mmCIF file of C-alpha atoms in Angstrom:
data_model
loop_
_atom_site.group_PDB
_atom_site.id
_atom_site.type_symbol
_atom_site.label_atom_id
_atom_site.label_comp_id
_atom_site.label_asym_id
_atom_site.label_seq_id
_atom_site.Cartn_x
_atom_site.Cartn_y
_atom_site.Cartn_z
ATOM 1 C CA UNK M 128 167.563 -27.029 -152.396
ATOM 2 C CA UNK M 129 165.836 -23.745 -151.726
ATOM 3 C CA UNK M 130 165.776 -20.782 -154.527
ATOM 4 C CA UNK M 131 165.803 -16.914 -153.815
ATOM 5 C CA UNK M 132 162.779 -15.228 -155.157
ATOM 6 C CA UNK M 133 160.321 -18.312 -153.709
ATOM 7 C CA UNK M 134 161.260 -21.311 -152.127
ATOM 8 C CA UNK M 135 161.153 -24.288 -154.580
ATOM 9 C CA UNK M 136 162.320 -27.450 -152.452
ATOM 10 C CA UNK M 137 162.662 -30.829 -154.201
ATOM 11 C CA UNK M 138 161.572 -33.631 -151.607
ATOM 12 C CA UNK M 139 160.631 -37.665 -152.146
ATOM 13 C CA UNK M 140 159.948 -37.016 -156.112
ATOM 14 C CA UNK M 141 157.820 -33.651 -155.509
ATOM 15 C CA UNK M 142 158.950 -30.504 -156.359
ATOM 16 C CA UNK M 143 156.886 -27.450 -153.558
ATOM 17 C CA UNK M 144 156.710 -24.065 -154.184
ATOM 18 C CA UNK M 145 155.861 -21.545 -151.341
ATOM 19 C CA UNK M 146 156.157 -18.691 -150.424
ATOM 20 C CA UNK M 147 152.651 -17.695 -153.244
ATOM 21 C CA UNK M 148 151.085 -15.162 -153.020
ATOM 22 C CA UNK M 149 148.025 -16.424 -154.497
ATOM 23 C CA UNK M 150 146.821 -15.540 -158.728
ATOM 24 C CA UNK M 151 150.338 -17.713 -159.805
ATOM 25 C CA UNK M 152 151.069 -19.180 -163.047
ATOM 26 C CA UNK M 153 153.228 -22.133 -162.756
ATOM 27 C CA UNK M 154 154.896 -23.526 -165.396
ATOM 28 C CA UNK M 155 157.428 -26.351 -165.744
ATOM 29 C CA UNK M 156 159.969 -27.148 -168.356
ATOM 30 C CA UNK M 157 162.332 -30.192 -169.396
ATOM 31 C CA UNK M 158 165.471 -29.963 -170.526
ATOM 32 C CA UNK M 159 164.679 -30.481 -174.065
ATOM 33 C CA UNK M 160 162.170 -27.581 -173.589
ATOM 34 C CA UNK M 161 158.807 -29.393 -173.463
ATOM 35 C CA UNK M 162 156.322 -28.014 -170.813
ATOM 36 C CA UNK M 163 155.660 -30.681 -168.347
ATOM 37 C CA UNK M 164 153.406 -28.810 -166.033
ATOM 38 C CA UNK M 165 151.153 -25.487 -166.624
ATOM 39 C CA UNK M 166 148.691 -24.631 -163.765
ATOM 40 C CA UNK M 167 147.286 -22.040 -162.374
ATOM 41 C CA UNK M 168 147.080 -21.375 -158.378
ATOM 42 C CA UNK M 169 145.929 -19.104 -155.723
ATOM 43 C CA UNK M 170 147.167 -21.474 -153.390
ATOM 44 C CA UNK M 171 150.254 -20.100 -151.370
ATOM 45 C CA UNK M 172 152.188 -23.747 -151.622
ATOM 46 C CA UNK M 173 152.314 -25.777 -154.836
ATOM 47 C CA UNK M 174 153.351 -29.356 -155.454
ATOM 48 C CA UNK M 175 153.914 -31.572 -157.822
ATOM 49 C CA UNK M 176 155.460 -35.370 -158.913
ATOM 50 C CA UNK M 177 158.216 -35.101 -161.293
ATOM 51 C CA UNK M 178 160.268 -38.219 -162.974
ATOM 52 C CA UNK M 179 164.094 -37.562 -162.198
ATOM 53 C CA UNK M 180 165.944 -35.261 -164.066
ATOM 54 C CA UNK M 181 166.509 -31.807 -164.718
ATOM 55 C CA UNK M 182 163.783 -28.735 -164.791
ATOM 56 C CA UNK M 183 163.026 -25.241 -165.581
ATOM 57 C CA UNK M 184 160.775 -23.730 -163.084
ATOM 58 C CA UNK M 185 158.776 -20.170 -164.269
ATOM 59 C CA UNK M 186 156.348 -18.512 -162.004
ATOM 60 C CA UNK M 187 154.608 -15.822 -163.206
ATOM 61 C CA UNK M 188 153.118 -13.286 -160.259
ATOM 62 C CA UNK M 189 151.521 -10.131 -159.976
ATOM 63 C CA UNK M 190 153.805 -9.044 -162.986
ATOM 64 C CA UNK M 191 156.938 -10.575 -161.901
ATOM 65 C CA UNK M 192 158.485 -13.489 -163.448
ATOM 66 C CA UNK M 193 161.284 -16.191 -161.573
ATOM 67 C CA UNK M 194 162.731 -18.646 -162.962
ATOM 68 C CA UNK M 195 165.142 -21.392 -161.466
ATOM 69 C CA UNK M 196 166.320 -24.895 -162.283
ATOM 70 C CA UNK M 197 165.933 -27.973 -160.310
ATOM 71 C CA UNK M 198 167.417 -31.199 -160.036
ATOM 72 C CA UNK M 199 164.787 -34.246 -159.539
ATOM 73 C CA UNK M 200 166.673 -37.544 -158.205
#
């Protein structure tokens, strides 16, 4: 599953972002609106292990915001 704005693919458990540009806030949302994940990157790929279920993605960027939902199984 791959997202306009950045590519956010959900593969084996891990959701990756790419397509940074580096100085990205990353933050990561349940369903019941509890941040699961909050970090920081200049990296220009991001990954992390999620539980199944659904998710809010936000990346924050050089003053843009995206935000897309993903689907963990």
């Amino acid at each position: 599953e791959t997202t306009m704005g950045y590519p956010v693919t959900v593969r084996d458990g891990e959701c990756i972002i790419s397509g940074l540009k580096g100085n990205a806030d990353i933050k990561i949302f349940d369903m019941s609106g509890r941040m699961v994940v909050t970090e920081h990157t200049s990296d220009a790929e991001y990954s992390v292990r999620l539980n199944d279920g659904y998710y809010l993605v936000r990346i924050k960027e050089n003053g843009k915001e995206f935000v897309t939902k993903i689907s963990m199984k």
